[in-house]
Amino acid sequence: MAVTDVLGRGFRVEGSLARNPVLEGLDARDRAFARAIAAATLRRLGQVNAVIDPLVQRPPPGRVQAYLQTATAQMVFMDVAPHAAVGDTVALVKADGKSEPFTGLVNAVLRKIAESGKADAARIPPIQNIPGWLRSEWTRLYGKAAVRRMALLLATAPPLDLSVKSDPEKWAAHLGGILIGGSTVRLDAIGNIKALDGFDDGAWWAQDVAAALPARLLEQACGGVRGKRVADYCAAPGGKTMQLCAMGAEVTSIDLSEARTERLTQNLARTRMEATVLTADLTEHQPETPYDAILLDAPCSATGTFRRHPDVLYNRKERDITPLTRLQDKLLKQAANGIAPGGVLLYSVCSLQEREGAARVHKLLKARPDFRRIPLSLPEGLDVPDARLEGGMVRILPPDGSDGRGMDGFFIAALERVAKI
Ligand SMILES: C[S@@+](CC[C@H](N)C(=O)[O-])C[C@H]1O[C@@H](n2cnc3c(N)ncnc32)[C@H](O)[C@@H]1O
C-alpha cells in the first residue's frame, strides 16, 4: 500500500503507486481515485492522525494504521460518503490476513470518525500537516506566517507548469493557461499530460516555474549563453538542459545515474534538441577543457518540492541533511575547478533548508577567493519580495508567485571566477 511504503519504508509515492500490482488491474478512474486517496492522506497527515489518535489506546501496526488514515482522509477531506469509506475499508481489513484481527477496532474507530471526524479535524490547524522538525526549522528561518501559507499550499494539488521551447504567449493561449514569470505556461493540473497538444512534438516539458529559474538566472549572470560551452552538472532528467539548449548554449549534461541520464536522452529526443550526455560521478569528474559556465543543480533534501511531492515531508529526516551538505560541498568544489577564469558557476537546490543553500556558498567563497558573487535579479511578474534576494542570492519560498498557487522552494546563487585576484 502506497501510504505504508512512504511512511514505513521511505519510498516515493509515485514509484510505489506505479509498481502496485493491484492498481494495474484497475480502470483509469479507480486508479486516479487511489492516487487521490494517497495524496490526500499525505497532504493532511497531521490532521488525520490527530483525529485518529484519541480513539485508539495503543497505535496499531503500520498497515492497520494506514487503513485508518486513508479512510479518515476520504471521509474528512475528500467528501466520500462515510458508509462507503467505512464499508470498503472494513472489507479490505477483513480480507487482509495480518490485519484481519483488527477488523473490530477499525470498524469502531471509523464509525466514530464518520460522526465527528470533520468537526474534529477543523479544530486542528493545517500547519500540523508539516512534520515538527521542518515546522520549527522553517518557522525559525522564514516566520510563522510563511509556514502557515506553506501548509495551505500543501493541502491543495499544485498547477501544471510547462517550460516551452519558444513562443510562450502563443502556447499559453493555445493551451488555455496563463503566463507566469514571463516564460512559464501554467495550467490547472491534469491527469495525463501526454494527451496535451505539443507533447508529441516536444514543444514543451513539465517544469515548475521556480525550477526554471536557475537556467534563466545563469543566462542573466553570463549576459547570454548562446554559443557558450555550458555544463549542466547533476542534469537528469534534464529540465535545465532543455532550457539551456533552447537558449542556444553548447550543452554538456552530466549525471551519476545511468537510468536518469537515459531519461534525459529520451527527453532531448522528444524535444528534438541536442546535448553531449555523460554518465559520471561529479565529485571526481574533471573536464579536459574548463567550461564557460556550469549549472550545478545539486542533489538535496528536496524539501522545497512538498507541494508536488508531499512524501518528501516523511521520507526526509533531519539526520539526512548533514551528509547531503558534504556531498554538495564536494560537488561545488569540483565544479569550481571546472570553470574557466571569467566563467560563471550557478548553484541551485530545491531545498528550504538554509544549510543546503547560502551556507554552502559562503563555505565555497571562503575557500576560493578567486570566486565572487554575481548579484541576481528575478524576472518580472513573479512577485517574490525583495527580502528574498539575500545579498544577490535568490531564496524562493513556496507561497511566492503571482497567482496564489505558489512555486517550489529554491535557493539559487551565481558566482564568477575572476580572471585575476
Ligand atoms: C536535483 S536532481 C537534478 C535535476 C535536474 N537538474 C533537472 O533539472 O532535471 C539531482 C541529480 O543529481 C544526481 N547526482 C547525485 N549525486 C551525483 C554525483 N555524485 N555525480 C553526478 N550526479 C549526481 C542525481 O542522479 C540526480 O539526477
XYZ file of C-alpha atoms and ligand atoms in Angstrom:
448
model
C 0.000 0.000 0.000
C 1.478 3.348 -1.082
C 0.926 5.112 2.250
C 2.776 2.412 4.233
C 5.538 2.392 1.590
C 6.080 6.117 2.153
C 5.621 6.264 5.916
C 7.220 2.939 6.830
C 9.803 2.390 4.121
C 10.722 5.868 2.876
C 9.595 5.205 -0.718
C 8.401 7.855 -3.183
C 4.626 7.708 -3.516
C 4.658 7.856 -7.333
C 7.100 4.921 -7.573
C 5.093 2.880 -5.105
C 1.839 3.519 -6.977
C 3.464 2.730 -10.310
C 4.712 -0.658 -9.033
C 1.459 -1.626 -7.319
C 0.017 -4.790 -8.972
C -3.471 -4.137 -7.540
C -3.591 -0.706 -9.183
C -2.528 -2.148 -12.525
C -5.731 -4.201 -12.591
C -7.973 -1.149 -12.032
C -9.530 1.065 -14.678
C -8.201 4.617 -15.112
C -10.935 6.171 -12.936
C -10.293 3.860 -9.977
C -6.530 4.278 -10.361
C -6.959 8.060 -10.236
C -9.153 7.673 -7.128
C -6.483 5.523 -5.404
C -3.858 8.165 -6.200
C -6.130 10.902 -4.861
C -6.585 8.995 -1.579
C -2.805 8.543 -1.162
C -2.260 12.242 -1.923
C -4.985 13.448 0.469
C -3.611 11.230 3.247
C -0.051 12.536 2.848
C -1.127 16.172 2.411
C -3.268 16.065 5.577
C -1.421 13.510 7.691
C -1.024 15.684 10.802
C -4.742 16.429 10.920
C -5.665 12.835 10.019
C -3.518 11.439 12.852
C -4.853 13.994 15.316
C -8.392 12.746 14.561
C -7.443 9.070 14.908
C -5.030 9.137 17.875
C -7.522 9.916 20.698
C -9.663 6.981 19.511
C -7.010 4.249 19.761
C -5.412 3.301 23.066
C -2.231 1.896 21.538
C -1.011 2.581 17.992
C -1.965 -0.428 15.814
C 0.562 -1.953 13.351
C 1.563 0.347 10.447
C -0.644 -1.380 7.895
C -3.749 -1.119 10.093
C -2.891 2.497 10.860
C -2.732 3.152 7.098
C -6.256 1.719 6.653
C -7.459 4.128 9.347
C -5.566 7.055 7.819
C -6.770 6.535 4.248
C -10.402 6.026 5.316
C -10.231 9.145 7.506
C -8.746 11.211 4.668
C -11.594 10.072 2.393
C -14.346 10.951 4.884
C -12.909 14.171 6.234
C -11.093 15.709 3.272
C -12.488 14.076 0.112
C -16.201 14.147 0.912
C -16.532 10.399 0.322
C -19.799 9.155 1.851
C -18.945 7.712 5.304
C -20.842 4.454 4.719
C -18.790 3.823 1.567
C -15.410 4.674 3.154
C -16.136 2.658 6.316
C -17.709 -0.310 4.498
C -14.959 -0.599 1.843
C -12.140 -0.200 4.377
C -13.548 -2.726 6.830
C -13.970 -5.219 3.960
C -10.328 -4.666 2.938
C -9.051 -5.152 6.511
C -11.105 -8.339 6.891
C -9.644 -9.775 3.704
C -6.071 -8.801 4.576
C -4.549 -11.754 6.546
C -2.357 -9.990 9.116
C -4.733 -7.073 9.592
C -7.870 -9.198 9.950
C -7.703 -9.421 13.817
C -8.049 -5.611 13.894
C -11.334 -5.558 11.945
C -13.400 -4.742 15.051
C -11.101 -1.906 16.082
C -11.065 -0.392 12.578
C -14.838 -0.611 12.335
C -15.378 1.043 15.738
C -12.838 3.835 15.184
C -14.068 4.662 11.682
C -17.687 4.800 12.799
C -16.769 7.419 15.389
C -14.794 9.368 12.782
C -17.777 9.179 10.429
C -19.784 11.029 13.098
C -17.382 13.693 14.308
C -14.186 13.480 12.217
C -14.897 16.593 10.113
C -15.538 18.763 13.155
C -12.509 17.336 14.990
C -10.222 17.964 12.002
C -11.490 21.530 11.595
C -10.152 22.324 15.075
C -6.597 21.278 14.080
C -4.628 23.924 12.173
C -3.261 22.744 8.790
C 0.256 23.727 9.940
C 0.167 20.411 11.866
C 0.460 18.667 8.490
C 4.117 19.708 8.350
C 6.324 17.394 10.460
C 7.664 19.005 13.649
C 11.362 19.310 12.751
C 10.602 21.043 9.453
C 7.918 23.233 11.038
C 10.332 24.557 13.640
C 13.274 24.999 11.248
C 11.130 26.813 8.656
C 9.483 28.961 11.355
C 12.923 29.993 12.637
C 14.114 30.800 9.099
C 11.020 32.280 7.477
C 8.496 33.113 10.223
C 5.225 31.520 11.260
C 3.032 33.371 8.741
C 5.068 31.969 5.823
C 4.888 28.428 7.243
C 1.117 28.743 7.671
C 0.852 29.700 3.990
C 3.059 26.729 3.091
C 0.657 24.438 4.967
C -2.271 25.799 2.931
C -0.368 25.112 -0.297
C 0.447 21.595 0.907
C -3.262 20.907 1.293
C -4.060 21.519 -2.396
C -2.804 19.928 -5.595
C -0.406 22.284 -7.445
C -0.949 23.510 -11.015
C 0.880 22.073 -14.022
C 3.758 24.311 -15.128
C 5.297 23.958 -18.568
C 8.536 25.363 -19.962
C 8.222 25.934 -23.683
C 10.902 25.853 -26.337
C 9.670 29.129 -27.808
C 6.695 31.467 -28.042
C 5.276 31.122 -24.511
C 2.435 33.610 -25.191
C 1.208 31.507 -28.101
C 1.307 28.295 -26.038
C -0.417 29.896 -23.042
C -3.290 30.995 -25.308
C -3.372 27.696 -27.202
C -3.478 25.517 -24.070
C -5.789 27.851 -22.122
C -3.201 28.622 -19.454
C -1.621 31.760 -18.050
C 1.902 33.038 -18.494
C 3.800 33.253 -15.229
C 7.227 34.815 -14.713
C 7.370 35.727 -18.401
C 8.081 32.269 -19.819
C 6.274 29.503 -17.912
C 2.807 28.375 -19.041
C 0.639 27.495 -16.042
C -2.385 25.194 -16.411
C -4.727 23.505 -13.968
C -3.375 20.073 -13.001
C -4.471 17.329 -15.389
C -4.161 13.552 -15.206
C -2.405 12.727 -18.444
C -0.061 15.398 -19.764
C 0.847 13.249 -22.769
C -2.627 13.985 -24.154
C -1.914 17.745 -24.285
C -1.144 19.415 -27.605
C 2.574 19.842 -28.176
C 3.714 16.818 -26.125
C 4.437 14.583 -29.122
C 6.106 17.451 -30.987
C 8.306 18.217 -27.976
C 7.158 21.841 -27.833
C 7.290 21.916 -24.012
C 8.208 19.954 -20.904
C 6.785 19.947 -17.366
C 8.871 22.105 -15.030
C 7.812 24.120 -12.004
C 8.184 27.860 -12.562
C 10.828 28.004 -9.796
C 12.779 25.070 -11.255
C 13.007 27.064 -14.491
C 14.787 29.940 -12.727
C 18.345 28.515 -12.345
C 18.884 28.282 -16.135
C 17.288 31.692 -16.686
C 19.459 33.263 -13.991
C 22.580 31.600 -15.391
C 21.730 33.233 -18.706
C 21.349 36.558 -16.876
C 24.637 36.134 -14.968
C 26.533 35.263 -18.181
C 24.943 38.068 -20.206
C 23.580 35.375 -22.584
C 24.662 31.762 -23.163
C 24.248 31.467 -26.937
C 27.304 29.702 -28.379
C 28.920 29.293 -24.947
C 30.182 25.956 -23.588
C 27.848 25.306 -20.684
C 27.854 22.192 -18.497
C 24.722 21.042 -16.687
C 26.035 19.204 -13.588
C 23.568 16.758 -11.966
C 21.464 17.183 -15.065
C 18.921 14.364 -15.146
C 16.078 14.171 -16.055
C 17.059 17.277 -17.973
C 14.648 20.168 -17.411
C 17.510 22.645 -17.176
C 19.478 21.031 -20.012
C 16.499 21.548 -22.324
C 16.226 25.203 -21.310
C 19.944 25.773 -21.922
C 19.718 24.081 -25.341
C 16.691 26.234 -26.214
C 18.764 29.307 -25.239
C 21.392 28.331 -27.811
C 24.155 27.082 -25.489
C 26.522 24.265 -26.415
C 25.500 21.942 -23.593
C 27.252 19.032 -21.860
C 24.901 17.255 -19.449
C 26.365 15.040 -16.742
C 24.701 12.869 -14.106
C 25.719 9.919 -11.935
C 22.641 7.810 -12.597
C 22.537 5.767 -15.785
C 18.777 5.282 -15.560
C 18.258 9.017 -15.146
C 20.654 10.004 -17.980
C 18.667 7.573 -20.149
C 15.528 9.583 -19.319
C 17.410 12.789 -20.114
C 18.392 11.394 -23.516
C 14.745 10.459 -24.169
C 13.593 13.941 -23.145
C 16.104 15.518 -25.536
C 14.918 13.221 -28.328
C 11.274 14.171 -27.720
C 12.057 17.891 -27.710
C 14.396 17.470 -30.710
C 17.351 19.146 -29.043
C 20.962 18.071 -28.729
C 23.482 17.959 -25.914
C 26.519 15.845 -25.093
C 25.303 13.473 -22.379
C 27.756 11.824 -19.970
C 27.304 9.480 -17.027
C 29.913 10.307 -14.372
C 30.476 10.912 -10.677
C 30.861 14.681 -10.498
C 32.638 14.568 -7.151
C 35.576 13.212 -9.212
C 34.982 14.193 -12.839
C 37.203 16.916 -14.274
C 36.692 18.294 -17.812
C 39.641 18.383 -20.211
C 38.795 21.968 -21.114
C 37.152 24.177 -18.461
C 33.624 25.392 -19.214
C 32.425 28.958 -19.781
C 29.639 28.204 -17.297
C 28.408 25.375 -15.084
C 24.901 24.983 -13.687
C 25.121 22.731 -10.617
C 21.618 21.688 -9.541
C 22.841 19.661 -6.611
C 21.179 16.627 -5.020
C 19.396 17.858 -1.897
C 16.630 17.111 0.574
C 14.104 18.494 -1.965
C 12.012 19.882 0.895
C 11.026 22.810 -1.357
C 9.035 20.454 -3.587
C 6.469 19.379 -0.973
C 3.537 20.828 -2.995
C 4.297 18.402 -5.833
C 5.799 15.607 -3.717
C 4.242 15.577 -0.227
C 6.141 12.351 0.505
C 9.393 14.348 0.932
C 7.964 15.555 4.229
C 8.066 11.994 5.535
C 10.946 10.287 3.794
C 13.397 13.081 4.589
C 14.754 13.117 8.131
C 16.759 15.757 9.937
C 19.746 13.389 10.023
C 19.839 13.337 6.172
C 20.838 16.987 5.902
C 24.471 16.848 7.075
C 25.503 14.044 4.637
C 23.801 15.983 1.831
C 25.756 19.158 2.695
C 29.001 17.150 2.494
C 28.058 15.915 -0.981
C 27.062 19.464 -2.019
C 30.463 20.786 -0.818
C 32.317 18.147 -2.842
C 30.264 18.878 -5.955
C 30.724 22.636 -5.559
C 34.480 22.255 -5.102
C 34.788 20.102 -8.209
C 32.506 22.389 -10.248
C 34.602 25.416 -9.199
C 37.642 23.619 -10.641
C 35.838 23.065 -13.934
C 35.177 26.765 -14.644
C 37.419 28.852 -16.884
C 38.623 32.197 -15.462
C 35.900 34.751 -16.180
C 33.330 31.930 -16.246
C 30.185 31.529 -14.130
C 29.154 28.851 -11.654
C 25.463 28.725 -10.773
C 24.443 26.689 -7.731
C 20.833 25.691 -7.072
C 18.931 23.381 -4.725
C 15.183 22.756 -4.388
C 15.577 22.702 -0.613
C 14.211 25.055 2.023
C 16.996 24.164 4.450
C 19.432 27.051 4.848
C 22.313 24.623 5.438
C 21.930 23.339 1.863
C 21.692 26.868 0.446
C 23.512 30.045 1.439
C 25.718 28.187 3.960
C 27.244 26.091 1.151
C 28.012 29.163 -0.962
C 29.609 31.006 1.960
C 31.819 27.985 2.617
C 32.958 27.793 -1.014
C 33.671 31.526 -1.153
C 35.838 31.250 1.952
C 37.936 28.502 0.383
C 38.049 30.101 -3.079
C 38.911 33.824 -3.034
C 39.015 33.698 -6.842
C 35.198 33.452 -6.859
C 32.765 36.264 -6.135
C 29.005 36.529 -6.098
C 27.131 37.961 -9.075
C 24.005 39.786 -7.814
C 20.890 38.279 -9.366
C 17.541 39.863 -10.085
C 14.313 37.981 -10.702
C 12.206 38.120 -13.858
C 9.218 40.481 -13.731
C 5.875 39.167 -12.626
C 6.975 36.569 -10.088
C 6.058 38.596 -7.050
C 8.959 37.467 -4.914
C 9.651 40.003 -2.125
C 12.983 41.844 -2.400
C 13.922 40.433 1.000
C 14.237 37.042 -0.680
C 17.254 38.265 -2.631
C 19.777 37.575 0.128
C 22.786 39.653 -0.983
C 22.073 38.950 -4.656
C 21.361 35.258 -3.983
C 17.793 34.078 -4.505
C 15.584 32.384 -1.929
C 12.211 31.302 -3.270
C 9.528 30.176 -0.828
C 6.537 28.080 -1.948
C 3.997 30.864 -1.196
C 5.839 33.233 -3.587
C 4.459 33.788 -7.078
C 1.782 35.953 -8.502
C -1.334 33.770 -8.704
C -1.634 32.306 -5.193
C -0.830 28.774 -6.363
C 2.789 29.016 -5.307
C 6.047 27.638 -6.662
C 8.683 25.155 -5.484
C 11.087 26.391 -2.808
C 14.539 27.018 -4.295
C 17.904 28.549 -3.449
C 19.975 29.959 -6.306
C 23.355 31.737 -6.353
C 25.674 32.719 -9.211
C 29.447 33.051 -8.772
C 32.045 34.397 -11.156
C 35.581 33.041 -11.316
C 37.560 36.236 -11.516
C 40.296 36.268 -14.109
C 42.902 37.654 -11.703
C 42.855 38.291 -7.967
C 18.016 17.703 -8.245
S 18.327 16.355 -9.265
C 18.700 17.143 -10.790
C 17.524 17.658 -11.573
C 17.957 18.204 -12.934
N 18.954 19.237 -12.803
C 16.803 18.759 -13.745
O 16.598 19.966 -13.807
O 16.092 17.964 -14.369
C 19.907 15.852 -8.709
C 20.643 14.876 -9.602
O 21.955 14.699 -9.034
C 22.429 13.442 -9.459
N 23.617 13.110 -8.647
C 23.670 12.777 -7.347
N 24.954 12.566 -6.955
C 25.726 12.790 -8.042
C 27.134 12.717 -8.294
N 27.990 12.384 -7.342
N 27.587 12.980 -9.539
C 26.715 13.304 -10.517
N 25.373 13.407 -10.348
C 24.880 13.143 -9.126
C 21.213 12.555 -9.269
O 21.328 11.381 -10.062
C 20.064 13.474 -9.712
O 19.721 13.226 -11.051
